[in-house]
Amino acid sequence: MSVAVPISASRFDAVRELAAGDMAGVDRVIRARLGSEVALVNQIAEHIIGGGGKRLRPLLHVLAALAAGYAGDQHHKLAAIIEFIHTSTLLHDDVVDESGLRRGRQTANALWGNAASVLVGDFLYSRSFQLMVELDDMRVMRILADTTNAIAEGEVLQLLSVGNPDTDEAAYDRVIERKTAVLFAAACRLGGVLANAPAPLCAALSRYGLELGFAFQIADDLLDYTSDADTLGKNIGDDLAEGKVTLPLIYTLRAAAPAQAEVLRQAIRAGGGPLHEVLAIIRGCGALPRVRARAEAHAEAALAALEQIAPSAQREALVTLARYAVDRDH
């Protein structure tokens, strides 16, 4: 399988159309279980949950469950749990990163302040565990408990690398595995678990999700230096402004002339710098094609994992998502 063919928005929309009925069921669970007696909780939760986004993680879970042969409706609740976990991390991330823009709108912390955003993030985490208990499946609880713990570790690892121009590729990989890829892997593995699929099939779904998570995050980090604010929904160069050393910078620092590398190192330490100059150095050193090639390699590995899954419309949708991960513009 190859990821060379660009994936249009219409192809991605076709995937969402395939899963539309199930995703409507997921949305009903989200809306039913999002509410609180505390008005501010409802306001902030609705702002972030209702603010658009691809709902990619719950979509992956729904598709994986159906591809594994699941025929019940518990995947709606589990997909909602996954979305609540993801949303809570967004609220916390925006506070840590002091972000003011997400998906083209003001962040919750910009509107209501850091304290309220953190606490509502905690509410969504705890609500997800309430829903988990209702599923009454120790396999599900163990996977998600391990996953949320890994995500928290990823946040701390990223914090330790902020402003450090000596961050290497191995350290970068450890962060994105925990912050992004493990939740993708859990969403897909849990599809197989719900279907009581054999262990090798569950492992293949998990590997697909993990590799897809890497591909998605690396492509996201690439877009931070190649897209524009209107398309991306956040300010270009935000990663640099937050002192995050992502793969485009890591590859550029390896290849740049000493004077150019020093410009980048100072920008990383300062949490920002002359963005036009930084972009010119990154593009001139040939880092961006290398970053894209790395994302494509992970997408290829995700596709290879799907070869163990029986052919179906849902499996083909997972194929499309692996290609979409590296060919999207936001």
Short mmCIF file of C-alpha atoms in Angstrom, two decimals:
data_model
loop_
_atom_site.label_atom_id
_atom_site.label_comp_id
_atom_site.label_asym_id
_atom_site.label_seq_id
_atom_site.Cartn_x
_atom_site.Cartn_y
_atom_site.Cartn_z
CA MET A 1 0.00 0.00 0.00
CA SER A 2 1.20 3.54 -0.71
CA VAL A 3 0.42 6.93 0.82
CA ALA A 4 1.58 8.89 -2.22
CA VAL A 5 -1.90 9.68 -3.57
CA PRO A 6 -3.28 12.91 -2.06
CA ILE A 7 -6.42 12.43 -0.02
CA SER A 8 -9.05 15.04 -0.73
CA ALA A 9 -11.47 16.48 1.80
CA SER A 10 -14.22 14.61 -0.03
CA ARG A 11 -12.54 11.27 0.72
CA PHE A 12 -12.37 12.16 4.41
CA ASP A 13 -16.00 13.26 4.30
CA ALA A 14 -16.88 9.87 2.79
CA VAL A 15 -15.31 8.19 5.83
CA ARG A 16 -17.37 10.33 8.16
CA GLU A 17 -20.49 9.59 6.12
CA LEU A 18 -19.83 5.85 6.45
CA ALA A 19 -19.73 6.21 10.23
CA ALA A 20 -22.39 8.95 10.46
CA GLY A 21 -25.01 6.85 12.20
CA ASP A 22 -22.60 5.64 14.83
CA MET A 23 -21.05 9.07 15.31
CA ALA A 24 -24.54 10.49 15.84
CA GLY A 25 -24.91 7.91 18.60
CA VAL A 26 -21.58 9.01 20.07
CA ASP A 27 -22.71 12.63 19.98
CA ARG A 28 -25.92 11.75 21.82
CA VAL A 29 -23.88 10.16 24.61
CA ILE A 30 -21.57 13.18 24.75
CA ARG A 31 -24.46 15.63 24.98
CA ALA A 32 -26.32 13.52 27.54
CA ARG A 33 -23.29 13.07 29.79
CA LEU A 34 -21.61 16.44 29.38
CA GLY A 35 -24.01 18.30 31.62
CA SER A 36 -23.34 19.50 35.14
CA GLU A 37 -25.34 21.38 37.77
CA VAL A 38 -22.52 23.95 37.70
CA ALA A 39 -23.23 26.46 34.93
CA LEU A 40 -19.59 27.35 34.27
CA VAL A 41 -18.73 23.69 33.72
CA ASN A 42 -21.44 23.52 31.05
CA GLN A 43 -20.24 26.72 29.36
CA ILE A 44 -16.59 25.72 29.10
CA ALA A 45 -17.28 22.08 28.22
CA GLU A 46 -19.69 23.11 25.48
CA HIS A 47 -17.18 25.64 24.15
CA ILE A 48 -14.48 23.03 23.66
CA ILE A 49 -16.65 20.00 22.75
CA GLY A 50 -18.89 22.02 20.44
CA GLY A 51 -16.03 23.92 18.85
CA GLY A 52 -15.63 21.76 15.79
CA GLY A 53 -12.72 19.42 15.29
CA LYS A 54 -12.47 16.14 13.48
CA ARG A 55 -13.55 13.86 16.37
CA LEU A 56 -10.84 11.63 14.95
CA ARG A 57 -10.20 9.52 18.03
CA PRO A 58 -13.84 8.48 18.58
CA LEU A 59 -14.17 7.97 14.82
CA LEU A 60 -11.19 5.61 14.89
CA HIS A 61 -12.72 3.66 17.75
CA VAL A 62 -16.05 3.27 15.98
CA LEU A 63 -14.39 2.11 12.75
CA ALA A 64 -12.03 -0.26 14.55
CA ALA A 65 -14.88 -1.84 16.50
CA LEU A 66 -16.94 -2.42 13.36
CA ALA A 67 -13.91 -3.66 11.42
CA ALA A 68 -13.35 -6.19 14.21
CA GLY A 69 -16.95 -7.40 13.94
CA TYR A 70 -18.60 -5.65 16.87
CA ALA A 71 -22.40 -5.59 16.67
CA GLY A 72 -23.56 -3.86 19.87
CA ASP A 73 -23.82 -0.20 20.87
CA GLN A 74 -21.31 0.10 23.71
CA HIS A 75 -18.80 1.54 21.26
CA HIS A 76 -20.82 4.78 21.37
CA LYS A 77 -20.19 5.18 25.09
CA LEU A 78 -16.54 4.15 24.78
CA ALA A 79 -16.00 6.60 21.93
CA ALA A 80 -17.51 9.35 24.10
CA ILE A 81 -15.11 8.41 26.90
CA ILE A 82 -12.19 8.72 24.50
CA GLU A 83 -13.40 12.14 23.35
CA PHE A 84 -13.80 13.36 26.95
CA ILE A 85 -10.24 12.26 27.74
CA HIS A 86 -8.91 13.99 24.65
CA THR A 87 -10.88 17.17 25.36
CA SER A 88 -9.62 17.35 28.92
CA THR A 89 -6.04 17.18 27.64
CA LEU A 90 -6.76 20.06 25.24
CA LEU A 91 -7.97 22.23 28.11
CA HIS A 92 -4.87 21.44 30.14
CA ASP A 93 -2.53 21.84 27.15
CA ASP A 94 -3.83 25.30 26.34
CA VAL A 95 -3.22 26.45 29.89
CA VAL A 96 0.32 25.03 30.00
CA ASP A 97 1.12 26.44 26.56
CA GLU A 98 -0.64 29.77 27.26
CA SER A 99 -2.43 29.33 23.93
CA GLY A 100 -5.00 31.89 22.84
CA LEU A 101 -6.33 30.22 19.70
CA ARG A 102 -7.55 26.71 18.86
CA ARG A 103 -9.61 25.63 15.83
CA GLY A 104 -9.83 29.27 14.83
CA ARG A 105 -11.52 30.33 18.08
CA GLN A 106 -10.36 31.72 21.39
CA THR A 107 -9.29 29.03 23.83
CA ALA A 108 -11.23 28.42 27.02
CA ASN A 109 -8.37 29.75 29.14
CA ALA A 110 -8.36 32.98 27.11
CA LEU A 111 -12.09 33.41 27.77
CA TRP A 112 -12.52 32.13 31.33
CA GLY A 113 -9.01 32.01 32.75
CA ASN A 114 -6.56 29.26 33.60
CA ALA A 115 -8.10 28.09 36.85
CA ALA A 116 -11.54 27.44 35.37
CA SER A 117 -10.04 25.66 32.34
CA VAL A 118 -7.92 23.33 34.45
CA LEU A 119 -10.82 22.47 36.74
CA VAL A 120 -13.22 21.76 33.87
CA GLY A 121 -10.52 19.61 32.32
CA ASP A 122 -10.49 17.68 35.59
CA PHE A 123 -14.30 17.40 35.42
CA LEU A 124 -14.09 15.82 31.96
CA TYR A 125 -11.42 13.38 33.11
CA SER A 126 -13.53 12.30 36.07
CA ARG A 127 -16.67 12.09 33.93
CA SER A 128 -14.84 9.77 31.55
CA PHE A 129 -14.00 7.46 34.45
CA GLN A 130 -17.61 7.48 35.63
CA LEU A 131 -18.62 6.26 32.18
CA MET A 132 -15.84 3.66 32.24
CA VAL A 133 -17.20 2.17 35.45
CA GLU A 134 -20.63 1.89 33.82
CA LEU A 135 -19.12 -0.29 31.11
CA ASP A 136 -18.02 -2.68 33.88
CA ASP A 137 -15.17 -4.18 31.85
CA MET A 138 -11.82 -4.44 33.58
CA ARG A 139 -10.03 -4.78 30.23
CA VAL A 140 -11.34 -1.39 29.15
CA MET A 141 -10.52 0.26 32.48
CA ARG A 142 -6.98 -1.12 32.50
CA ILE A 143 -6.22 0.08 28.97
CA LEU A 144 -7.62 3.56 29.57
CA ALA A 145 -6.03 3.90 33.02
CA ASP A 146 -2.64 3.04 31.53
CA THR A 147 -3.28 5.39 28.61
CA THR A 148 -4.24 8.42 30.71
CA ASN A 149 -1.19 7.84 32.90
CA ALA A 150 1.05 7.77 29.82
CA ILE A 151 -0.53 10.98 28.53
CA ALA A 152 0.26 12.71 31.83
CA GLU A 153 3.87 11.49 31.57
CA GLY A 154 4.04 12.89 28.05
CA GLU A 155 2.92 16.30 29.29
CA VAL A 156 5.68 16.34 31.90
CA LEU A 157 8.30 15.12 29.41
CA GLN A 158 7.33 17.90 27.02
CA LEU A 159 7.53 20.47 29.81
CA LEU A 160 11.07 19.32 30.60
CA SER A 161 12.14 19.86 26.98
CA VAL A 162 10.61 23.34 26.56
CA GLY A 163 13.25 25.88 25.61
CA ASN A 164 15.93 23.20 25.26
CA PRO A 165 17.59 23.35 21.80
CA ASP A 166 19.48 20.14 22.59
CA THR A 167 16.27 18.07 22.54
CA ASP A 168 16.95 15.13 20.23
CA GLU A 169 14.75 12.94 18.06
CA ALA A 170 14.52 10.19 20.69
CA ALA A 171 13.22 12.65 23.29
CA TYR A 172 10.75 14.05 20.75
CA ASP A 173 9.50 10.52 19.99
CA ARG A 174 8.95 9.78 23.68
CA VAL A 175 6.79 12.89 24.01
CA ILE A 176 4.58 12.32 20.98
CA GLU A 177 4.17 8.62 21.74
CA ARG A 178 2.72 9.44 25.13
CA LYS A 179 0.91 12.69 24.30
CA THR A 180 -0.71 11.57 21.05
CA ALA A 181 -0.01 8.07 19.80
CA VAL A 182 -1.06 6.10 22.90
CA LEU A 183 -4.63 7.45 22.79
CA PHE A 184 -4.88 6.62 19.07
CA ALA A 185 -3.62 3.11 19.89
CA ALA A 186 -6.06 2.70 22.77
CA ALA A 187 -9.01 3.89 20.68
CA CYS A 188 -8.25 1.27 18.04
CA ARG A 189 -7.32 -1.58 20.41
CA LEU A 190 -10.53 -1.06 22.38
CA GLY A 191 -12.51 -1.63 19.19
CA GLY A 192 -11.07 -5.12 19.06
CA VAL A 193 -11.55 -5.64 22.79
CA LEU A 194 -15.25 -4.75 22.58
CA ALA A 195 -15.63 -7.24 19.73
CA ASN A 196 -13.85 -9.95 21.77
CA ALA A 197 -11.47 -10.26 18.83
CA PRO A 198 -8.43 -12.57 19.05
CA ALA A 199 -5.32 -11.10 20.66
CA PRO A 200 -3.37 -10.83 17.37
CA LEU A 201 -6.17 -8.76 15.80
CA CYS A 202 -6.34 -6.46 18.84
CA ALA A 203 -2.56 -6.07 18.67
CA ALA A 204 -2.77 -5.21 14.95
CA LEU A 205 -5.39 -2.55 15.63
CA SER A 206 -3.24 -1.14 18.42
CA ARG A 207 -0.19 -1.03 16.15
CA TYR A 208 -2.25 0.70 13.46
CA GLY A 209 -3.39 3.32 15.97
CA LEU A 210 0.08 3.88 17.39
CA GLU A 211 1.67 4.35 13.96
CA LEU A 212 -1.22 6.55 12.85
CA GLY A 213 -0.77 8.69 15.97
CA PHE A 214 2.90 9.21 15.14
CA ALA A 215 2.06 10.06 11.52
CA PHE A 216 -0.67 12.48 12.58
CA GLN A 217 1.44 14.34 15.15
CA ILE A 218 4.53 14.60 12.95
CA ALA A 219 2.35 15.95 10.13
CA ASP A 220 0.79 18.38 12.63
CA ASP A 221 4.23 19.63 13.64
CA LEU A 222 5.10 20.04 9.97
CA LEU A 223 1.96 22.11 9.36
CA ASP A 224 3.04 24.51 12.11
CA TYR A 225 5.77 25.68 9.73
CA THR A 226 4.04 25.26 6.36
CA SER A 227 0.36 26.21 6.72
CA ASP A 228 -1.31 29.51 7.59
CA ALA A 229 -3.38 30.63 10.58
CA ASP A 230 -6.70 30.72 8.71
CA THR A 231 -6.30 27.15 7.45
CA LEU A 232 -4.68 25.67 10.54
CA GLY A 233 -6.94 27.32 13.11
CA LYS A 234 -4.01 28.44 15.26
CA ASN A 235 -1.14 30.86 14.87
CA ILE A 236 1.76 29.71 12.69
CA GLY A 237 4.95 29.33 14.68
CA ASP A 238 3.08 28.64 17.92
CA ASP A 239 5.32 25.65 18.66
CA LEU A 240 8.42 27.85 18.47
CA ALA A 241 6.73 30.60 20.50
CA GLU A 242 6.02 27.99 23.19
CA GLY A 243 9.64 26.78 23.12
CA LYS A 244 8.65 23.36 21.74
CA VAL A 245 11.42 21.62 19.83
CA THR A 246 9.62 19.56 17.20
CA LEU A 247 10.98 17.51 14.32
CA PRO A 248 11.31 20.38 11.79
CA LEU A 249 13.61 22.18 14.23
CA ILE A 250 15.51 19.04 15.20
CA TYR A 251 16.27 18.17 11.57
CA THR A 252 17.16 21.77 10.74
CA LEU A 253 19.58 22.08 13.66
CA ARG A 254 21.42 19.01 12.34
CA ALA A 255 21.82 20.43 8.84
CA ALA A 256 22.13 24.18 9.39
CA ALA A 257 25.36 26.17 9.22
CA PRO A 258 26.67 27.21 12.66
CA ALA A 259 25.38 30.78 12.37
CA GLN A 260 21.94 29.59 11.28
CA ALA A 261 21.83 27.00 14.06
CA GLU A 262 22.63 29.71 16.59
CA VAL A 263 19.66 31.78 15.36
CA LEU A 264 17.40 28.80 15.94
CA ARG A 265 18.91 27.96 19.32
CA GLN A 266 18.37 31.52 20.54
CA ALA A 267 14.78 31.50 19.27
CA ILE A 268 14.08 28.23 21.07
CA ARG A 269 15.56 29.50 24.35
CA ALA A 270 13.67 32.78 24.08
CA GLY A 271 10.37 31.16 23.13
CA GLY A 272 10.15 32.97 19.83
CA GLY A 273 12.21 35.05 17.48
CA PRO A 274 12.33 36.32 13.92
CA LEU A 275 9.78 33.91 12.44
CA HIS A 276 10.50 34.84 8.81
CA GLU A 277 14.20 34.17 9.32
CA VAL A 278 13.51 30.90 11.15
CA LEU A 279 11.18 29.73 8.36
CA ALA A 280 13.78 30.64 5.73
CA ILE A 281 16.43 28.59 7.54
CA ILE A 282 14.11 25.58 7.95
CA ARG A 283 13.08 25.64 4.28
CA GLY A 284 16.61 26.26 3.06
CA CYS A 285 18.08 23.33 4.96
CA GLY A 286 15.72 20.78 3.40
CA ALA A 287 14.22 19.74 6.72
CA LEU A 288 10.57 19.80 5.68
CA PRO A 289 10.71 16.99 3.06
CA ARG A 290 12.55 14.84 5.62
CA VAL A 291 9.83 15.47 8.21
CA ARG A 292 7.13 14.57 5.70
CA ALA A 293 9.00 11.38 4.77
CA ARG A 294 9.08 10.38 8.43
CA ALA A 295 5.31 10.94 8.72
CA GLU A 296 4.74 8.90 5.55
CA ALA A 297 6.86 6.04 6.93
CA HIS A 298 4.61 5.83 9.99
CA ALA A 299 1.52 5.94 7.77
CA GLU A 300 2.94 3.04 5.76
CA ALA A 301 3.50 1.09 8.97
CA ALA A 302 -0.11 1.76 9.98
CA LEU A 303 -1.30 0.43 6.63
CA ALA A 304 0.85 -2.68 7.03
CA ALA A 305 -0.84 -3.40 10.37
CA LEU A 306 -4.24 -3.32 8.66
CA GLU A 307 -3.27 -6.23 6.43
CA GLN A 308 -4.24 -8.51 9.34
CA ILE A 309 -7.79 -7.13 9.36
CA ALA A 310 -10.47 -8.75 7.19
CA PRO A 311 -11.62 -6.64 4.20
CA SER A 312 -14.64 -4.42 4.90
CA ALA A 313 -15.86 -0.89 4.27
CA GLN A 314 -14.62 0.06 7.74
CA ARG A 315 -11.16 -1.33 7.05
CA GLU A 316 -10.98 0.72 3.86
CA ALA A 317 -12.01 3.76 5.87
CA LEU A 318 -9.07 3.13 8.21
CA VAL A 319 -6.83 2.95 5.14
CA THR A 320 -8.14 6.33 4.00
CA LEU A 321 -7.49 7.85 7.44
CA ALA A 322 -3.87 6.66 7.39
CA ARG A 323 -3.39 8.43 4.09
CA TYR A 324 -5.31 11.48 5.23
CA ALA A 325 -3.07 11.85 8.29
CA VAL A 326 -0.16 13.02 6.14
CA ASP A 327 -2.03 14.68 3.26
CA ARG A 328 -4.30 17.09 5.17
CA ASP A 329 -3.86 20.85 5.38
CA HIS A 330 -5.11 21.32 8.95
#
